[in-house]
Tab-separated table of N, CA and C in Angstrom:
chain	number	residue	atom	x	y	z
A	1	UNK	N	8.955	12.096	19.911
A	1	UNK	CA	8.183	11.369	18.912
A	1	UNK	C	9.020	10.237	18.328
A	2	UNK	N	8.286	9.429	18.413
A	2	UNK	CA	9.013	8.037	17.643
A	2	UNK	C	9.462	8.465	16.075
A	3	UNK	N	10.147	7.636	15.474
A	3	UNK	CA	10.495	7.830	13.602
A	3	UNK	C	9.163	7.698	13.186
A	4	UNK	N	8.197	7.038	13.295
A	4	UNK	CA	7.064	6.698	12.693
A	4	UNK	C	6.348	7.907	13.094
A	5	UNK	N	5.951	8.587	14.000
A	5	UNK	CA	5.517	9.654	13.899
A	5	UNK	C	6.271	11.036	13.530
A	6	UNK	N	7.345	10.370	13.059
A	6	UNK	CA	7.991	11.873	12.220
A	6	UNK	C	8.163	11.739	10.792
A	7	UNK	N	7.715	10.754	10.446
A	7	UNK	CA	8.129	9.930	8.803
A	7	UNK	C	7.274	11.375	7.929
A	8	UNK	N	6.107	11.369	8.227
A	8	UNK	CA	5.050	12.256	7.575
A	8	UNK	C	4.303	13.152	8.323
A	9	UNK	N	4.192	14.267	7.966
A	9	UNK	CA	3.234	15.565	8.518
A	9	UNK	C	1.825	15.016	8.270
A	10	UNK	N	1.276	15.555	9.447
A	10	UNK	CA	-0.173	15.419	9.165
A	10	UNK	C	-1.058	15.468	7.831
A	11	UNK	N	-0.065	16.459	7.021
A	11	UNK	CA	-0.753	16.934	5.882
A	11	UNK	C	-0.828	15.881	4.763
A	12	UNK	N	0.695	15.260	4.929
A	12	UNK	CA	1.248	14.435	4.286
A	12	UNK	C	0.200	13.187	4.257
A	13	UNK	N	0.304	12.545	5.807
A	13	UNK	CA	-1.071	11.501	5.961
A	13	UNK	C	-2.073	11.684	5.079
A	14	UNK	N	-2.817	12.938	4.947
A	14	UNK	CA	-4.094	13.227	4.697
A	14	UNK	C	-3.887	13.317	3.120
A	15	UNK	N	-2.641	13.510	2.441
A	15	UNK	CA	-2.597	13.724	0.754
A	15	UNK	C	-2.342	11.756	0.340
A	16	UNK	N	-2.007	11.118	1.725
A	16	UNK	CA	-1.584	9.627	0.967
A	16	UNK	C	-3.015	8.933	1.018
A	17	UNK	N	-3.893	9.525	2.253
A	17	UNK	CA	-5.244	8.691	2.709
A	17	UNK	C	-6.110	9.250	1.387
A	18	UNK	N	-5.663	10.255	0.569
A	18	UNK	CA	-6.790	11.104	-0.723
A	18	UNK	C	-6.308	10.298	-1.971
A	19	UNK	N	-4.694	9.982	-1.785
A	19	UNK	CA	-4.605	9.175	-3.200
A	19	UNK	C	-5.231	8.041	-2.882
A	20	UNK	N	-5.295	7.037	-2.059
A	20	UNK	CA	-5.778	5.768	-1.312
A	20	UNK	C	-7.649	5.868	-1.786
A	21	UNK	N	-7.936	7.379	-1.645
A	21	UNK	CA	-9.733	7.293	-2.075
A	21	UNK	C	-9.722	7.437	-3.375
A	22	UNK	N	-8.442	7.823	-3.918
A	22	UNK	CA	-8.868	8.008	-5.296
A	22	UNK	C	-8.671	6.915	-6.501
A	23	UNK	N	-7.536	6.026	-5.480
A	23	UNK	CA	-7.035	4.943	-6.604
A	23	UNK	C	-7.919	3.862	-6.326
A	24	UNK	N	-9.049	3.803	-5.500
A	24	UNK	CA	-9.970	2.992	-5.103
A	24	UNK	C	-11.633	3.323	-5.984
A	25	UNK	N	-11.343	4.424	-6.101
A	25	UNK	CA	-12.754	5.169	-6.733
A	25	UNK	C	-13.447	4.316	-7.816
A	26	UNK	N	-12.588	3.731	-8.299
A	26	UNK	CA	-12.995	3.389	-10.014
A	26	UNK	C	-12.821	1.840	-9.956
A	27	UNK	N	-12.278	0.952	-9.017
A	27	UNK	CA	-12.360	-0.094	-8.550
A	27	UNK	C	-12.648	-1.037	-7.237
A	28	UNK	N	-12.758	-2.193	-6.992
A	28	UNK	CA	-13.111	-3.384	-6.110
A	28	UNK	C	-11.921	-3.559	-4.941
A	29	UNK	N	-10.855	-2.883	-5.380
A	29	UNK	CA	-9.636	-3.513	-4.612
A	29	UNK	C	-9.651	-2.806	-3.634
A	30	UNK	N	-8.762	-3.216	-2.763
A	30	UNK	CA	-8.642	-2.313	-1.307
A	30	UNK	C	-7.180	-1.956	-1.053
A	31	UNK	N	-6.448	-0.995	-1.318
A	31	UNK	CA	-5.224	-0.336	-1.111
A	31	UNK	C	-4.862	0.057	0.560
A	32	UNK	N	-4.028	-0.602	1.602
A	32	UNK	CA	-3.655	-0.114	2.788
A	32	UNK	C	-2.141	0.390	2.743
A	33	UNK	N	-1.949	1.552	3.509
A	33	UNK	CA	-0.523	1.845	3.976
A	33	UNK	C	-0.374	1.279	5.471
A	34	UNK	N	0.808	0.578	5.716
A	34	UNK	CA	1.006	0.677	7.035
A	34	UNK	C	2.720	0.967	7.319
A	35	UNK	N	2.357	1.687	8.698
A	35	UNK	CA	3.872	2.650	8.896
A	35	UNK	C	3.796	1.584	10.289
A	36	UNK	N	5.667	1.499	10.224
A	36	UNK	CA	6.211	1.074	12.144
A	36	UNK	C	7.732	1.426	11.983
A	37	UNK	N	7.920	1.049	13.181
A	37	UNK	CA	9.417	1.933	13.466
A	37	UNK	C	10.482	0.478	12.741
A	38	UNK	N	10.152	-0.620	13.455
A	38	UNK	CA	11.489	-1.520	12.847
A	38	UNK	C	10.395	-3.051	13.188
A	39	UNK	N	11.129	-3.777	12.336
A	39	UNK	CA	10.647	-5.208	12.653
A	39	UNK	C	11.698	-6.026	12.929
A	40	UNK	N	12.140	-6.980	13.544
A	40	UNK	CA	12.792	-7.326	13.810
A	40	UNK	C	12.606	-9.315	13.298
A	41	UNK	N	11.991	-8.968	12.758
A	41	UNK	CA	12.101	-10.247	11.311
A	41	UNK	C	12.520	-9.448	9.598
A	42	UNK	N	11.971	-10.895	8.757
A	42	UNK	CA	12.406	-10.070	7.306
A	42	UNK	C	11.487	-9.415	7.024
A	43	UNK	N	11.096	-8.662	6.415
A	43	UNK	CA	10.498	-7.492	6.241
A	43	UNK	C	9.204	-7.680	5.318
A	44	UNK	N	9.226	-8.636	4.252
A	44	UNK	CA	8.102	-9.518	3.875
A	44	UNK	C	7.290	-9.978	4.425
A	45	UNK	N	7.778	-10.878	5.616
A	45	UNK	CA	7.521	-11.843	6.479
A	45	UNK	C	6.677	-10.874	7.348
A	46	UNK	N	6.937	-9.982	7.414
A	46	UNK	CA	6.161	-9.274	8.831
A	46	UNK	C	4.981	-8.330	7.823
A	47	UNK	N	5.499	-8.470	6.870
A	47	UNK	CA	4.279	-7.294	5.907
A	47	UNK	C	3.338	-8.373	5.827
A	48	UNK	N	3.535	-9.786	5.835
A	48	UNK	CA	2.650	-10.729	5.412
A	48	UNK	C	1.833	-10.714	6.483
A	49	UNK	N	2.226	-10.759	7.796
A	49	UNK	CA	1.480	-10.252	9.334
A	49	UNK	C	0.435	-9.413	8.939
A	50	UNK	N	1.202	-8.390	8.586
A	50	UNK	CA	0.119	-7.450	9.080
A	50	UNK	C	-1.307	-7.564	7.897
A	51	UNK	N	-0.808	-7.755	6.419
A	51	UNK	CA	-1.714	-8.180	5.515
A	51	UNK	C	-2.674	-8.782	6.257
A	52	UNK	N	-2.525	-10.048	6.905
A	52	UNK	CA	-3.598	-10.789	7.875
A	52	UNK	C	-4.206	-9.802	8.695
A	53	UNK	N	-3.425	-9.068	9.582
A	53	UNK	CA	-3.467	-8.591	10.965
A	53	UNK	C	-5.095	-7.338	10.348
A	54	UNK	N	-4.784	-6.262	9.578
A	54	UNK	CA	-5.005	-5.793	8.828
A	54	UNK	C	-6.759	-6.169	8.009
A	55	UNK	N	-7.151	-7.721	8.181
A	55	UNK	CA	-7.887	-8.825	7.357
A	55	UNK	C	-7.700	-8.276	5.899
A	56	UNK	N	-6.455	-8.044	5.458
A	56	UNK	CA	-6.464	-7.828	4.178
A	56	UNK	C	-7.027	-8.686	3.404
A	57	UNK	N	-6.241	-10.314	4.045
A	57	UNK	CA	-6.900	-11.469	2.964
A	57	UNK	C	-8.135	-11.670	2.789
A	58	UNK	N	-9.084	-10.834	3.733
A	58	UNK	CA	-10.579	-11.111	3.667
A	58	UNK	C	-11.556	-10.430	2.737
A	59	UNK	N	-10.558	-9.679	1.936
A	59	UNK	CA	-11.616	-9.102	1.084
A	59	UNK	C	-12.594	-10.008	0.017
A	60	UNK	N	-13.168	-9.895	-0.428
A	60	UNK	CA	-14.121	-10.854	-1.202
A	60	UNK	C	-13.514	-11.754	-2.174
A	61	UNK	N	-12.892	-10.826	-3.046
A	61	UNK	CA	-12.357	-11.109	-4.643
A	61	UNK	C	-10.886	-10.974	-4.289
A	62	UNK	N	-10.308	-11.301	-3.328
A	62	UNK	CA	-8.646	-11.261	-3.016
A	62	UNK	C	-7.901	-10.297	-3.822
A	63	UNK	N	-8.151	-8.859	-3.634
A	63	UNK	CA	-7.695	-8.223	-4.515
A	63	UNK	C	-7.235	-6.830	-3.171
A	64	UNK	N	-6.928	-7.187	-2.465
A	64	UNK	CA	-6.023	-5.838	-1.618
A	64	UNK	C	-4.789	-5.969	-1.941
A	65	UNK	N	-3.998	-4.772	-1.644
A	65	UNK	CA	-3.055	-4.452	-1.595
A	65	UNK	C	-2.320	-4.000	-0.240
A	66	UNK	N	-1.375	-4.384	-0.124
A	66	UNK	CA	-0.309	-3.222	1.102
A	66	UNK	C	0.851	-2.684	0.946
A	67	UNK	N	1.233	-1.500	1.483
A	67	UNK	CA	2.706	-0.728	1.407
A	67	UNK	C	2.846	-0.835	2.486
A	68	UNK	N	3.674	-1.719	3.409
A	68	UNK	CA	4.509	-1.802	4.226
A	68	UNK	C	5.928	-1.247	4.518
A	69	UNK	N	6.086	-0.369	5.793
A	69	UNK	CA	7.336	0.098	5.630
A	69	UNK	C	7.526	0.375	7.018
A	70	UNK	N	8.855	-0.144	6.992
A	70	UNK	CA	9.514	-0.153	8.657
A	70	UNK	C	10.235	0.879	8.386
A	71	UNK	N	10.171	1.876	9.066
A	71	UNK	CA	10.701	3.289	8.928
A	71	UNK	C	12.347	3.358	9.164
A	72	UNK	N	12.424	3.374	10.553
A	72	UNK	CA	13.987	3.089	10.641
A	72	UNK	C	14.607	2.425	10.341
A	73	UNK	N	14.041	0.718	9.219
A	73	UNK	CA	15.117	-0.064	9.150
A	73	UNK	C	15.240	0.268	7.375
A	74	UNK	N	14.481	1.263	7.373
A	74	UNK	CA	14.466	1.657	5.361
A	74	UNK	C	13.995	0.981	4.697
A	75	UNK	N	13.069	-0.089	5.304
A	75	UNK	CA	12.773	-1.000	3.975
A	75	UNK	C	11.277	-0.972	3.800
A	76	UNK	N	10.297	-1.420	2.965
A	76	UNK	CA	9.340	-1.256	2.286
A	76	UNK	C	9.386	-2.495	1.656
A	77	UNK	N	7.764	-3.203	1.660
A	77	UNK	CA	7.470	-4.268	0.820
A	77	UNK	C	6.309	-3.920	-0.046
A	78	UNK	N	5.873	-4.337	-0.984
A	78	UNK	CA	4.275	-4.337	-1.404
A	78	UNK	C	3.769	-5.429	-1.929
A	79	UNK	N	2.439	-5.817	-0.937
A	79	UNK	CA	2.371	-7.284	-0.790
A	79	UNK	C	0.764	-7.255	-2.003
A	80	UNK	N	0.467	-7.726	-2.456
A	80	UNK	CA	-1.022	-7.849	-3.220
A	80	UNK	C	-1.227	-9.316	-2.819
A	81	UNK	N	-2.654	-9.271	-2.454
A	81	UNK	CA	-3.679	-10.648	-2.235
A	81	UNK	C	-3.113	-11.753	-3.542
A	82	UNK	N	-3.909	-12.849	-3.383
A	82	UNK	CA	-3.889	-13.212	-4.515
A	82	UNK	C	-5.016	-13.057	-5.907
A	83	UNK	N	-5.870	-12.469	-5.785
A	83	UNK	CA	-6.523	-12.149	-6.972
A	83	UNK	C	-5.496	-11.492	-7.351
A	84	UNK	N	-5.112	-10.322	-7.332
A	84	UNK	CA	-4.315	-9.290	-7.996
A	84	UNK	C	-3.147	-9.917	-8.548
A	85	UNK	N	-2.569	-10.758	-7.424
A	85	UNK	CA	-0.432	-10.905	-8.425
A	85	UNK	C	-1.203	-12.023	-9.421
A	86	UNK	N	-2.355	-12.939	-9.307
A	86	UNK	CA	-2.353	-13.688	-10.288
A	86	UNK	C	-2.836	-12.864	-11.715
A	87	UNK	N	-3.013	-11.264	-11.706
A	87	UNK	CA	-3.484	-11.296	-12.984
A	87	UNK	C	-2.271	-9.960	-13.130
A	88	UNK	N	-1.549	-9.206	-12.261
A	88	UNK	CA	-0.773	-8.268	-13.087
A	88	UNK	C	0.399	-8.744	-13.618
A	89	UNK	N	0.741	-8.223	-14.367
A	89	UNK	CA	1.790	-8.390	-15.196
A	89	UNK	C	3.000	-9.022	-14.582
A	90	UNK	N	4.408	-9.990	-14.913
A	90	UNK	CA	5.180	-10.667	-13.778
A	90	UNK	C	5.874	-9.377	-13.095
A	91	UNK	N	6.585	-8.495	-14.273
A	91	UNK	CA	7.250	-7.628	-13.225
A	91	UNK	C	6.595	-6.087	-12.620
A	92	UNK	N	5.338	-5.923	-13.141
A	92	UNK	CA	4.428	-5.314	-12.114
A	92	UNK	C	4.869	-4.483	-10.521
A	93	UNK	N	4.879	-5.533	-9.604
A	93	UNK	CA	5.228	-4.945	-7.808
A	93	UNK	C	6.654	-4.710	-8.824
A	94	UNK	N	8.039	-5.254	-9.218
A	94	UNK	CA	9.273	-4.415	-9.474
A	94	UNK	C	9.240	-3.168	-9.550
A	95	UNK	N	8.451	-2.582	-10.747
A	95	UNK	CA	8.348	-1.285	-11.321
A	95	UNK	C	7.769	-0.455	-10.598
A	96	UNK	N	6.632	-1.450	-9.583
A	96	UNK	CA	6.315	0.048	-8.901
A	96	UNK	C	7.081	0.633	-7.788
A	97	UNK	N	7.710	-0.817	-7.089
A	97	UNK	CA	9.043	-0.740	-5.897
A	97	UNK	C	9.948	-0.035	-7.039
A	98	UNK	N	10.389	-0.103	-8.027
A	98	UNK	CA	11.776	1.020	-8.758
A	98	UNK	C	11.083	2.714	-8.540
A	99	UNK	N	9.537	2.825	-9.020
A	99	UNK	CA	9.254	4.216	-8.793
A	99	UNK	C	9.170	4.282	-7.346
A	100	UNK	N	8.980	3.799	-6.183
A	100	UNK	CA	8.926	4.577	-4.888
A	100	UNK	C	9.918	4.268	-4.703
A	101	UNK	N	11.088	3.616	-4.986
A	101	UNK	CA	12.915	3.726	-4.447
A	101	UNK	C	13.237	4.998	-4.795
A	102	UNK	N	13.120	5.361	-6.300
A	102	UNK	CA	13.745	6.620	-6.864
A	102	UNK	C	13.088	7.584	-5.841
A	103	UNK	N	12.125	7.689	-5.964
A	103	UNK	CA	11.557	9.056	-4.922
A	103	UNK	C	11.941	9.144	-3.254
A	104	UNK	N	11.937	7.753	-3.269
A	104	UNK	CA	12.806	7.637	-1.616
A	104	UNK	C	13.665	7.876	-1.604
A	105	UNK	N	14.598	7.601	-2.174
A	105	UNK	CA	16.079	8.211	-2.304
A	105	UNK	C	16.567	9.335	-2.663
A	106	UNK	N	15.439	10.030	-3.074
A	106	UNK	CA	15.748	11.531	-2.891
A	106	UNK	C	14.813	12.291	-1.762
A	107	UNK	N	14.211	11.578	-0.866
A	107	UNK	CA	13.837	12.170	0.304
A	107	UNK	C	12.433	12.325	-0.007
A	108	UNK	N	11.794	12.198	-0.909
A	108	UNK	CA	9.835	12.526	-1.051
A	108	UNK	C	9.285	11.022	-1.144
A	109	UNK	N	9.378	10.926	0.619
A	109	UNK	CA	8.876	9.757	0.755
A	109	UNK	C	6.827	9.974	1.053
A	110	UNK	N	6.127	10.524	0.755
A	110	UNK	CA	5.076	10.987	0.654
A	110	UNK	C	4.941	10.853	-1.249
A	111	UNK	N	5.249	11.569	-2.092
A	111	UNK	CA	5.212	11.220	-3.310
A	111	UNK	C	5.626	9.972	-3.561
A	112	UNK	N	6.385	9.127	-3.211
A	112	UNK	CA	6.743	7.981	-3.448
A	112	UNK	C	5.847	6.739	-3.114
A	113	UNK	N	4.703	7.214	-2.304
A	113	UNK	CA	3.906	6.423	-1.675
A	113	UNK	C	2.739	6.870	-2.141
A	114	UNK	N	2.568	7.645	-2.902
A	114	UNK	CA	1.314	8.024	-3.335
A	114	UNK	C	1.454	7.793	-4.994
A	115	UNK	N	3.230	7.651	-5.318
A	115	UNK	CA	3.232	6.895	-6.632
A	115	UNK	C	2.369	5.307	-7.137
A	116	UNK	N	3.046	4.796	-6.116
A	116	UNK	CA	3.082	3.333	-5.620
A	116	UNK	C	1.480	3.403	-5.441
A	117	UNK	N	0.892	3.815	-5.226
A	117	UNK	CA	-0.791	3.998	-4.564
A	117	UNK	C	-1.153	3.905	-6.123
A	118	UNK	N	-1.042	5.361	-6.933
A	118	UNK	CA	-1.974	5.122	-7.623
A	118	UNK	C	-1.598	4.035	-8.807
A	119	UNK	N	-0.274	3.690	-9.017
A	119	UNK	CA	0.052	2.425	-9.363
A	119	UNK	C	-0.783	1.210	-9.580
A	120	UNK	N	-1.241	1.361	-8.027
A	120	UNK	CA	-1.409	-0.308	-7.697
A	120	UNK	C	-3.478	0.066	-8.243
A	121	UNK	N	-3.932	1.270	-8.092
A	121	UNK	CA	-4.934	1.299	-8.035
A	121	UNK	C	-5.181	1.132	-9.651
A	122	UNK	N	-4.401	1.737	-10.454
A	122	UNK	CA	-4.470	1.631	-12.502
A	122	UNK	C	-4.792	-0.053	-12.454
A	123	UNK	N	-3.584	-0.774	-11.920
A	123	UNK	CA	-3.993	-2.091	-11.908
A	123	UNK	C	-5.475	-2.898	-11.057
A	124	UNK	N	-5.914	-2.361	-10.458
A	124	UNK	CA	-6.660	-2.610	-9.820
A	124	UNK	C	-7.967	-2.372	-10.613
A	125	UNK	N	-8.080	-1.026	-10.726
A	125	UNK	CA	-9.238	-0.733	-11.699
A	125	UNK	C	-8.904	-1.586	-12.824
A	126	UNK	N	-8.226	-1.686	-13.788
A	126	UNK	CA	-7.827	-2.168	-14.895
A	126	UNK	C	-8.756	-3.639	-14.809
A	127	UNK	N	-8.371	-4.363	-14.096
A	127	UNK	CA	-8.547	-5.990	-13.100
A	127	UNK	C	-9.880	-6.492	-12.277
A	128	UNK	N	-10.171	-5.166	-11.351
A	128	UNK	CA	-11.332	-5.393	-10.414
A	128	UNK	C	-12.060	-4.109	-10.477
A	129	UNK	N	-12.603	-3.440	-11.875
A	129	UNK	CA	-13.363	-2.228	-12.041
A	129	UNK	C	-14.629	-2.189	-11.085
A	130	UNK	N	-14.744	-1.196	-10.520
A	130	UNK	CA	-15.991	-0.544	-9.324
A	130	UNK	C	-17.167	-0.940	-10.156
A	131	UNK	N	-17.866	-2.021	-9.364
A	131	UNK	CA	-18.915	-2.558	-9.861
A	131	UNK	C	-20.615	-1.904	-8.722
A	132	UNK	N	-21.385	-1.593	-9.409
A	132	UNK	CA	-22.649	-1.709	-8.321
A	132	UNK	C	-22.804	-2.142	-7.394
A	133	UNK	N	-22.500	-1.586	-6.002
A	133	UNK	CA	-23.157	-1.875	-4.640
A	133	UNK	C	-21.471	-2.859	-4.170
A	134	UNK	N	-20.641	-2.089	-4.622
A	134	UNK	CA	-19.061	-2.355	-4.034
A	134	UNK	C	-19.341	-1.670	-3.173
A	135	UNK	N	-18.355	-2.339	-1.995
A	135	UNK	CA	-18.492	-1.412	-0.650
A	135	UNK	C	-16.738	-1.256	0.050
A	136	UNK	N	-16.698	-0.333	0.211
A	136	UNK	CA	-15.390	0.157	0.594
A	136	UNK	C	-15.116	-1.306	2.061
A	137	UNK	N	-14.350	-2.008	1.655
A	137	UNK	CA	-14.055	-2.841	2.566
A	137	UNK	C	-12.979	-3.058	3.768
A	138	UNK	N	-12.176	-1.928	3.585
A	138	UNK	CA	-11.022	-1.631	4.315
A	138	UNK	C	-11.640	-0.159	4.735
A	139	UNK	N	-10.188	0.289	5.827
A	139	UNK	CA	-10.210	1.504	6.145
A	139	UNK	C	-9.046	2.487	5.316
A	140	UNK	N	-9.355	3.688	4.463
A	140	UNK	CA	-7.922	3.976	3.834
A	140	UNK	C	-7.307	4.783	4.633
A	141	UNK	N	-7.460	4.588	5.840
A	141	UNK	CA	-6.398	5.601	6.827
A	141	UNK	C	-5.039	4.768	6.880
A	142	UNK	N	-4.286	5.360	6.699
A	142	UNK	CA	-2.578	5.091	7.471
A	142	UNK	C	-2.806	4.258	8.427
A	143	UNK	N	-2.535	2.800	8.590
A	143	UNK	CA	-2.399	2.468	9.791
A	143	UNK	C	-0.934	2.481	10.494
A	144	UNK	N	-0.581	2.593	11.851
A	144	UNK	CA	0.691	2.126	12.543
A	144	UNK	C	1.125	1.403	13.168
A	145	UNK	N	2.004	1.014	13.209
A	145	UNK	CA	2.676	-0.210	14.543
A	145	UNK	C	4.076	0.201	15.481
């Protein structure tokens, strides 16, 4: 098995894809995880890929989110559309990258990603509250590369 298919247990998947329905429940935004083994650019740069790859930018009201993380090279980005960074707070993505470092660094990289989730979703609801005849516009499964 590749690192990316050993990062998380099945179970694990299925508790990050439940925070992903839940931090979405009450708002417009669209929250994605995506897992790969290494990128071999900067690590932004390729989260910004997949954001596209992903049609993150296509959501209506530019309000998705992504947790990007290249498994073996340790690093993690979290990219938000632009509806979202133009209205959260400046240091916002910091605080929530400081709570999933701490938990990564002690090995609960599953809690750390489901920190970061419902994080981004408080802001989200907060920003883009679940309005009548919203339609789930993404998929909240784990994607991989």
């Amino acid at each position: 098995m590749s690192k990316v298919e050993d990062f998380l247990t099945p179970e694990e998947e299925q508790e990050i894809v439940e925070a992903i329905r839940v931090a979405e429940k009450n708002t417009s935004g669209e929250i994605r995880v995506h897992l790969e083994k290494h990128t071999s650019i900067d690590a932004f740069e390729r989260a910004m890929e997949v954001f596209h790859l992903l049609k993150m930018d296509e959501t209506e009201l530019k309000n998705g989110v992504l947790i990007y993380l290249a498994v073996k090279d340790k690093t993690f980005v979290i990219c938000g559309d632009k509806g979202i960074n133009d209205l959260v707070p400046n240091d916002f993505w910091d605080c929530t990258r400081d709570v999933m470092v701490k938990n990564f660094k002690e090995g609960h990289f599953k809690q750390g990603l489901i920190d970061g989730i419902l994080r981004a979703g408080e802001q989200l609801q907060k920003y883009f509250p679940y309005q009548e005849g919203d339609t789930n516009e993404l998929s909240n499964e784990i994607s991989k590369g």
